[in-house]
Short mmCIF file of C-alpha atoms and ligand atoms in Angstrom, two decimals:
data_model
loop_
_atom_site.label_atom_id
_atom_site.label_comp_id
_atom_site.label_asym_id
_atom_site.label_seq_id
_atom_site.Cartn_x
_atom_site.Cartn_y
_atom_site.Cartn_z
CA UNK A 1 -20.37 50.72 12.88
CA UNK A 2 -19.59 49.16 9.55
CA UNK A 3 -17.99 45.75 10.26
CA UNK A 4 -16.89 43.35 7.61
CA UNK A 5 -16.85 39.72 8.89
CA UNK A 6 -14.45 37.38 7.29
CA UNK A 7 -14.67 33.94 9.04
CA UNK A 8 -12.31 32.24 6.44
CA UNK A 9 -11.65 28.56 6.89
CA UNK A 10 -11.28 25.81 9.48
CA UNK A 11 -12.08 26.90 13.08
CA UNK A 12 -12.13 30.54 11.95
CA UNK A 13 -15.65 29.85 10.94
CA UNK A 14 -16.97 28.69 14.35
CA UNK A 15 -14.97 30.97 16.54
CA UNK A 16 -16.01 34.11 14.50
CA UNK A 17 -19.68 33.13 14.89
CA UNK A 18 -19.23 33.32 18.65
CA UNK A 19 -17.50 36.68 18.46
CA UNK A 20 -20.32 38.10 16.32
CA UNK A 21 -22.86 36.78 18.80
CA UNK A 22 -20.94 38.39 21.68
CA UNK A 23 -20.66 41.79 19.86
CA UNK A 24 -24.37 41.90 19.22
CA UNK A 25 -25.07 41.31 22.94
CA UNK A 26 -22.28 43.74 24.10
CA UNK A 27 -22.67 46.92 22.15
CA UNK A 28 -24.85 49.63 23.69
CA UNK A 29 -26.96 50.03 20.51
CA UNK A 30 -27.08 46.76 18.34
CA UNK A 31 -29.15 48.84 15.74
CA UNK A 32 -25.98 50.64 14.96
CA UNK A 33 -24.19 47.48 14.04
CA UNK A 34 -23.86 46.98 10.28
CA UNK A 35 -22.38 43.50 9.80
CA UNK A 36 -21.53 42.17 6.47
CA UNK A 37 -20.08 38.72 5.92
CA UNK A 38 -17.69 38.13 2.96
CA UNK A 39 -15.71 35.09 1.85
CA UNK A 40 -11.86 34.87 2.06
CA UNK A 41 -9.28 32.09 2.09
CA UNK A 42 -10.35 28.70 0.89
CA UNK A 43 -14.07 30.03 1.06
CA UNK A 44 -13.02 32.91 -1.29
CA UNK A 45 -11.43 30.45 -3.64
CA UNK A 46 -14.52 28.38 -3.78
CA UNK A 47 -16.91 31.31 -4.07
CA UNK A 48 -14.99 33.45 -6.60
CA UNK A 49 -11.82 31.66 -7.59
CA UNK A 50 -9.71 33.99 -5.57
CA UNK A 51 -8.71 33.69 -1.85
CA UNK A 52 -9.18 37.39 -1.69
CA UNK A 53 -12.06 38.17 -3.99
CA UNK A 54 -12.18 41.81 -5.24
CA UNK A 55 -15.59 42.28 -3.72
CA UNK A 56 -14.35 41.12 -0.32
CA UNK A 57 -11.29 43.41 -0.57
CA UNK A 58 -13.62 46.35 -1.62
CA UNK A 59 -15.94 45.67 1.39
CA UNK A 60 -12.98 45.61 3.74
CA UNK A 61 -11.57 48.93 2.29
CA UNK A 62 -14.96 50.68 3.02
CA UNK A 63 -15.47 49.27 6.42
CA UNK A 64 -14.57 50.73 9.89
CA UNK A 65 -13.37 47.41 11.07
CA UNK A 66 -12.86 43.81 9.91
CA UNK A 67 -13.29 40.77 12.18
CA UNK A 68 -11.20 38.03 10.70
CA UNK A 69 -11.25 34.41 11.60
CA UNK A 70 -8.44 32.37 9.92
CA UNK A 71 -7.50 31.32 6.41
CA UNK A 72 -5.68 28.48 4.98
CA UNK A 73 -6.01 24.91 3.73
CA UNK A 74 -3.60 22.17 4.62
CA UNK A 75 -0.70 21.96 2.09
CA UNK A 76 -1.73 25.17 0.34
CA UNK A 77 1.83 26.54 0.22
CA UNK A 78 2.16 24.36 -2.93
CA UNK A 79 -0.26 26.70 -4.81
CA UNK A 80 0.86 29.99 -6.53
CA UNK A 81 0.83 32.86 -4.03
CA UNK A 82 -2.34 34.64 -5.51
CA UNK A 83 -4.36 31.21 -5.29
CA UNK A 84 -3.09 30.31 -1.92
CA UNK A 85 -5.90 30.61 0.85
CA UNK A 86 -3.38 31.14 3.49
CA UNK A 87 -1.81 34.13 1.64
CA UNK A 88 -5.24 36.01 1.59
CA UNK A 89 -4.46 37.39 5.04
CA UNK A 90 -1.06 38.64 4.00
CA UNK A 91 -2.59 40.25 0.87
CA UNK A 92 -5.22 41.94 2.89
CA UNK A 93 -2.68 43.26 5.40
CA UNK A 94 -0.70 44.56 2.49
CA UNK A 95 -3.66 46.03 0.61
CA UNK A 96 -4.85 47.96 3.81
CA UNK A 97 -1.35 48.88 4.83
CA UNK A 98 -1.94 47.27 8.21
CA UNK A 99 1.58 47.83 9.57
CA UNK A 100 1.03 47.74 13.38
CA UNK A 101 -0.07 44.60 14.90
CA UNK A 102 -0.95 44.65 18.65
CA UNK A 103 -0.75 41.21 20.28
CA UNK A 104 -1.38 41.44 24.08
CA UNK A 105 -0.54 38.51 26.26
CA UNK A 106 -2.18 38.58 29.58
CA UNK A 107 -2.84 35.90 32.05
CA UNK A 108 -6.17 35.59 33.47
CA UNK A 109 -5.93 34.56 37.19
CA UNK A 110 -8.40 31.82 36.45
CA UNK A 111 -6.04 30.28 33.90
CA UNK A 112 -2.75 30.55 35.76
CA UNK A 113 -2.65 26.76 36.29
CA UNK A 114 -3.25 26.07 32.57
CA UNK A 115 0.22 27.42 31.56
CA UNK A 116 3.20 25.13 31.23
CA UNK A 117 5.14 27.65 33.08
CA UNK A 118 5.07 27.90 36.93
CA UNK A 119 2.46 30.25 38.43
CA UNK A 120 5.17 32.43 40.09
CA UNK A 121 6.76 33.10 36.69
CA UNK A 122 3.59 34.24 34.98
CA UNK A 123 1.62 35.76 37.81
CA UNK A 124 0.56 39.30 36.78
CA UNK A 125 1.77 38.84 33.17
CA UNK A 126 0.56 41.73 31.16
CA UNK A 127 2.69 42.44 28.03
CA UNK A 128 2.00 43.79 24.57
CA UNK A 129 3.88 42.58 21.46
CA UNK A 130 3.87 45.16 18.80
CA UNK A 131 4.63 43.32 15.57
CA UNK A 132 5.66 45.15 12.34
CA UNK A 133 3.31 43.68 9.83
CA UNK A 134 3.97 44.91 6.41
CA UNK A 135 7.65 44.45 5.75
CA UNK A 136 10.55 42.19 6.53
CA UNK A 137 11.03 38.70 4.73
CA UNK A 138 7.27 38.44 4.41
CA UNK A 139 7.15 41.02 1.70
CA UNK A 140 10.80 41.79 0.72
CA UNK A 141 11.74 41.55 -2.94
CA UNK A 142 13.37 39.73 -4.61
CA UNK A 143 12.00 36.45 -3.54
CA UNK A 144 11.46 33.12 -5.16
CA UNK A 145 13.04 30.01 -6.36
CA UNK A 146 16.04 29.68 -8.80
CA UNK A 147 18.53 27.10 -9.92
CA UNK A 148 22.15 27.58 -8.83
CA UNK A 149 25.34 26.63 -10.81
CA UNK A 150 25.30 23.15 -9.36
CA UNK A 151 21.78 22.54 -10.68
CA UNK A 152 20.18 22.66 -7.26
CA UNK A 153 17.01 24.59 -6.39
CA UNK A 154 17.42 27.57 -4.20
CA UNK A 155 14.69 29.36 -2.30
CA UNK A 156 15.32 32.98 -1.40
CA UNK A 157 13.83 35.93 0.36
CA UNK A 158 14.84 39.46 1.30
CA UNK A 159 14.76 40.94 4.64
CA UNK A 160 14.74 44.75 4.44
CA UNK A 161 13.41 47.72 6.38
CA UNK A 162 13.46 51.36 5.29
CA UNK A 163 13.88 54.22 7.75
CA UNK A 164 10.18 55.27 7.33
CA UNK A 165 8.88 51.73 7.89
CA UNK A 166 10.87 51.49 11.22
CA UNK A 167 10.02 55.09 12.23
CA UNK A 168 6.22 54.48 12.10
CA UNK A 169 6.22 51.37 14.05
CA UNK A 170 8.71 52.81 16.57
CA UNK A 171 6.36 55.77 17.11
CA UNK A 172 3.36 53.22 17.59
CA UNK A 173 5.58 51.35 20.11
CA UNK A 174 6.51 54.56 22.18
CA UNK A 175 2.87 55.67 22.21
CA UNK A 176 1.67 52.11 23.33
CA UNK A 177 4.21 52.11 26.14
CA UNK A 178 3.35 55.59 27.15
CA UNK A 179 -0.23 54.53 27.63
CA UNK A 180 0.87 51.60 29.71
CA UNK A 181 3.66 51.25 32.07
CA UNK A 182 6.17 53.31 30.16
CA UNK A 183 8.65 50.57 29.05
CA UNK A 184 9.58 49.66 25.56
CA UNK A 185 11.89 46.86 24.65
CA UNK A 186 12.86 46.86 20.93
CA UNK A 187 13.81 43.35 19.72
CA UNK A 188 16.24 42.89 16.69
CA UNK A 189 19.14 41.00 15.45
CA UNK A 190 21.58 43.93 15.02
CA UNK A 191 24.57 41.73 15.79
CA UNK A 192 24.03 39.86 12.39
CA UNK A 193 21.74 41.73 10.12
CA UNK A 194 22.16 45.08 8.42
CA UNK A 195 18.32 45.59 8.31
CA UNK A 196 18.42 45.24 12.06
CA UNK A 197 21.31 47.70 12.51
CA UNK A 198 19.07 50.23 10.89
CA UNK A 199 16.12 49.16 12.96
CA UNK A 200 18.07 49.85 16.19
CA UNK A 201 19.39 53.14 14.96
CA UNK A 202 15.90 54.42 14.02
CA UNK A 203 14.18 53.12 17.25
CA UNK A 204 16.93 54.95 19.24
CA UNK A 205 16.50 58.12 17.24
CA UNK A 206 12.76 58.15 17.63
CA UNK A 207 13.29 57.45 21.33
CA UNK A 208 14.68 60.93 21.81
CA UNK A 209 11.11 62.23 21.21
CA UNK A 210 9.85 60.16 24.17
CA UNK A 211 12.00 60.77 27.18
CA UNK A 212 9.28 59.59 29.51
CA UNK A 213 9.52 56.11 27.95
CA UNK A 214 12.29 53.77 29.14
CA UNK A 215 13.75 52.12 26.00
CA UNK A 216 15.80 48.98 25.92
CA UNK A 217 17.15 46.73 23.33
CA UNK A 218 17.47 42.94 23.13
CA UNK A 219 18.68 40.66 20.55
CA UNK A 220 15.85 38.24 19.48
CA UNK A 221 17.42 35.03 20.94
CA UNK A 222 17.98 36.76 24.36
CA UNK A 223 14.37 38.08 24.10
CA UNK A 224 13.07 34.59 23.55
CA UNK A 225 14.91 33.45 26.60
CA UNK A 226 13.79 36.24 28.71
CA UNK A 227 10.16 35.61 27.65
CA UNK A 228 10.42 32.24 29.17
CA UNK A 229 12.49 33.20 32.30
CA UNK A 230 10.92 36.40 33.43
CA UNK A 231 8.09 37.50 31.07
CA UNK A 232 6.50 39.91 33.58
CA UNK A 233 9.72 42.20 33.15
CA UNK A 234 8.23 43.25 29.74
CA UNK A 235 5.69 45.95 29.07
CA UNK A 236 5.62 46.72 25.36
CA UNK A 237 8.08 44.72 22.90
CA UNK A 238 8.34 46.23 19.45
CA UNK A 239 9.74 43.96 16.81
CA UNK A 240 9.88 43.14 13.08
CA UNK A 241 7.44 40.91 11.19
CA UNK A 242 9.37 37.58 11.45
CA UNK A 243 10.51 37.86 15.10
CA UNK A 244 7.00 39.20 15.96
CA UNK A 245 5.43 36.15 14.47
CA UNK A 246 7.53 33.71 16.40
CA UNK A 247 7.65 35.63 19.77
CA UNK A 248 3.86 36.11 19.73
CA UNK A 249 3.20 32.37 19.59
CA UNK A 250 5.80 31.90 22.41
CA UNK A 251 4.03 34.60 24.43
CA UNK A 252 0.65 33.05 23.76
CA UNK A 253 1.71 29.73 25.47
CA UNK A 254 2.52 31.70 28.59
CA UNK A 255 -1.12 32.51 28.97
CA UNK A 256 -2.10 28.70 28.94
CA UNK A 257 -3.32 28.52 25.27
CA UNK A 258 -2.84 30.13 21.97
CA UNK A 259 -6.64 29.95 21.82
CA UNK A 260 -6.94 32.99 24.31
CA UNK A 261 -4.92 35.45 22.18
CA UNK A 262 -6.62 38.33 20.34
CA UNK A 263 -4.99 40.87 17.95
CA UNK A 264 -5.53 44.15 16.41
CA UNK A 265 -3.90 45.38 13.19
CA UNK A 266 -3.99 49.06 12.53
CA UNK A 267 -2.58 51.07 9.63
CA UNK A 268 -2.55 54.19 7.58
CA UNK A 269 -5.93 53.67 6.00
CA UNK A 270 -8.09 54.01 9.14
CA UNK A 271 -9.58 50.50 8.94
CA UNK A 272 -8.56 48.06 11.72
CA UNK A 273 -8.41 44.29 11.40
CA UNK A 274 -9.11 42.04 14.37
CA UNK A 275 -8.26 38.37 14.49
CA UNK A 276 -7.26 35.71 16.97
CA UNK A 277 -3.55 34.88 16.85
CA UNK A 278 -4.38 31.15 16.25
CA UNK A 279 -4.76 29.59 12.80
CA UNK A 280 -7.26 27.31 11.15
CA UNK A 281 -6.52 24.21 13.20
CA UNK A 282 -7.82 21.89 10.49
CA UNK A 283 -7.40 18.81 12.85
CA UNK A 284 -10.19 20.12 15.17
CA UNK A 285 -12.35 22.19 12.67
CA UNK A 286 -15.99 21.74 12.65
CA UNK A 287 -16.11 19.73 15.76
CA UNK A 288 -17.36 22.35 18.25
CA UNK A 289 -14.22 22.19 20.52
CA UNK A 290 -12.21 25.19 19.23
CA UNK A 291 -11.53 27.92 21.79
CA UNK A 292 -13.52 31.04 20.76
CA UNK A 293 -11.95 33.36 23.44
CA UNK A 294 -9.28 34.69 21.09
CA UNK A 295 -11.88 35.69 18.64
CA UNK A 296 -14.25 37.15 21.39
CA UNK A 297 -11.43 39.14 22.87
CA UNK A 298 -10.43 40.36 19.35
CA UNK A 299 -14.03 41.79 19.07
CA UNK A 300 -13.42 43.53 22.38
CA UNK A 301 -10.21 45.06 21.08
CA UNK A 302 -12.08 46.28 18.13
CA UNK A 303 -14.44 48.23 20.49
CA UNK A 304 -11.35 50.03 21.95
CA UNK A 305 -9.23 50.53 18.87
CA UNK A 306 -11.69 51.21 16.17
CA UNK A 307 -14.75 52.63 17.98
CA UNK A 308 -13.08 54.21 21.00
CA UNK A 309 -15.52 52.33 23.34
CA UNK A 310 -13.45 51.15 26.15
CA UNK A 311 -16.51 50.52 28.29
CA UNK A 312 -17.82 47.87 25.85
CA UNK A 313 -14.48 46.45 25.75
CA UNK A 314 -14.31 46.25 29.54
CA UNK A 315 -17.79 44.50 29.61
CA UNK A 316 -16.81 41.84 27.22
CA UNK A 317 -13.53 41.25 29.19
CA UNK A 318 -15.53 40.99 32.49
CA UNK A 319 -18.12 38.56 30.82
CA UNK A 320 -15.12 36.35 29.73
CA UNK A 321 -13.75 36.40 33.18
CA UNK A 322 -17.08 35.49 34.76
CA UNK A 323 -17.31 32.38 32.41
CA UNK A 324 -13.80 31.46 33.40
CA UNK A 325 -14.35 31.99 37.12
CA UNK A 326 -17.56 29.78 36.88
CA UNK A 327 -15.26 26.95 35.65
CA UNK A 328 -16.24 26.72 31.93
CA UNK A 329 -13.49 25.99 29.49
CA UNK A 330 -12.76 24.56 26.08
CA UNK A 331 -10.84 21.35 25.80
CA UNK A 332 -7.46 23.17 25.41
CA UNK A 333 -7.80 24.78 28.81
CA UNK A 334 -9.50 22.10 30.93
CA UNK A 335 -7.99 21.48 34.33
CA UNK A 336 -9.14 19.50 37.30
CA UNK A 337 -12.13 21.35 38.79
CA UNK A 338 -13.27 22.82 35.56
CA UNK A 339 -15.56 21.59 32.82
CA UNK A 340 -15.04 21.40 29.12
CA UNK A 341 -17.85 22.67 26.87
CA UNK A 342 -18.22 23.23 23.28
CA UNK A 343 -17.37 26.36 21.17
CA UNK A 344 -21.01 27.43 20.85
CA UNK A 345 -21.69 26.86 24.47
CA UNK A 346 -18.84 29.10 25.58
CA UNK A 347 -20.25 31.79 23.27
CA UNK A 348 -23.75 31.39 24.88
CA UNK A 349 -22.08 31.52 28.30
CA UNK A 350 -20.39 34.81 27.52
CA UNK A 351 -23.65 36.24 26.07
CA UNK A 352 -25.44 35.17 29.37
CA UNK A 353 -22.67 36.89 31.46
CA UNK A 354 -23.12 40.10 29.41
CA UNK A 355 -26.92 40.11 30.00
CA UNK A 356 -26.39 39.40 33.75
CA UNK A 357 -23.86 42.26 34.12
C1 LIG B 401 0.09 35.00 12.22
C2 LIG B 401 0.11 33.76 11.32
C3 LIG B 401 0.35 34.38 9.85
C4 LIG B 401 1.63 35.02 9.92
C5 LIG B 401 0.21 33.19 8.86
C6 LIG B 401 -1.16 32.57 8.95
C7 LIG B 401 0.43 33.74 7.42
O1 LIG B 401 1.01 32.93 11.74
O2 LIG B 401 -0.72 35.90 12.02
O3 LIG B 401 0.92 35.03 13.16
O4 LIG B 401 2.77 34.43 9.65
O5 LIG B 401 1.68 36.30 10.02
MG1 LIG B 402 1.93 33.43 13.62
#
């Protein structure tokens, strides 16, 4: 099990450390784990003058799976793209052609009171956002800055999707829905954008191959509203890169904290990348208060998606639930009757729970 660990920057470093600890305790044969840590983001820039050092990329390309923390430095969008720590993740996604980003949002019964939404709205929440990850305005060309006739600066990007790009993510969406509750909602903005007219056409066309999956379509504004009003109506949501970025943060808050959310990114190359949905959180980095559950649960997803080991995934999930049921929380989740402990201590509790189970 060749796993490349990329802690990156900010809280990525401390949460990834917990996930590694949990992995070592959870897998049936730790001797089979081949873990290599490499720098990315600000750490890469410091170590090798490049936020995605060639050696780190090479290691990633040769791995079975990547455990990624988070990358970025405050204000780094001022730097050129290839020197920007925060862009290292985008470059990695592109280089590995990771086009299918699975972002599950489930609510642990123990955390139902931690959400800002009423318990009856989120009870039983179990949805999957499938975000297209390699196209859209994130990578569309042309992009850049220019000066217009009036001498003003103009920033511009291109939103575009080709049929093959939509087709492959649509297939991933239908397959995911088939393995769950059989419902797929495609989210677009076909009332305004040509790229999204094409999106809707292609998703509908692919749908003919999956008569057992119930397909619906929503415009993204309506989908955002429905996510707040009746989120349990969703099973799988398939959407583009930009809408998926936004809707997945919104969905994260349904669950109580963005710190809880894991993700898996898969592509054509066979290597999977696993990362918490949250970012570097520089304001709390290095203080041992960050929530490591998103990273730990990402390691659990790795077991299923890269190593076809649903048993280990289930054991990690059960250990996390045990820790929550025992009342242990990080500061972002603390509620009356529960206790906040540090990042490291949460990792230790999950390991203890694994050994006890
Ligand atoms: C995410 C993040 C990234 C994105 C940033 C850090 C580039 O917000 O994974 O959702 O926009 O994709
Ligand atoms: Mg995001």
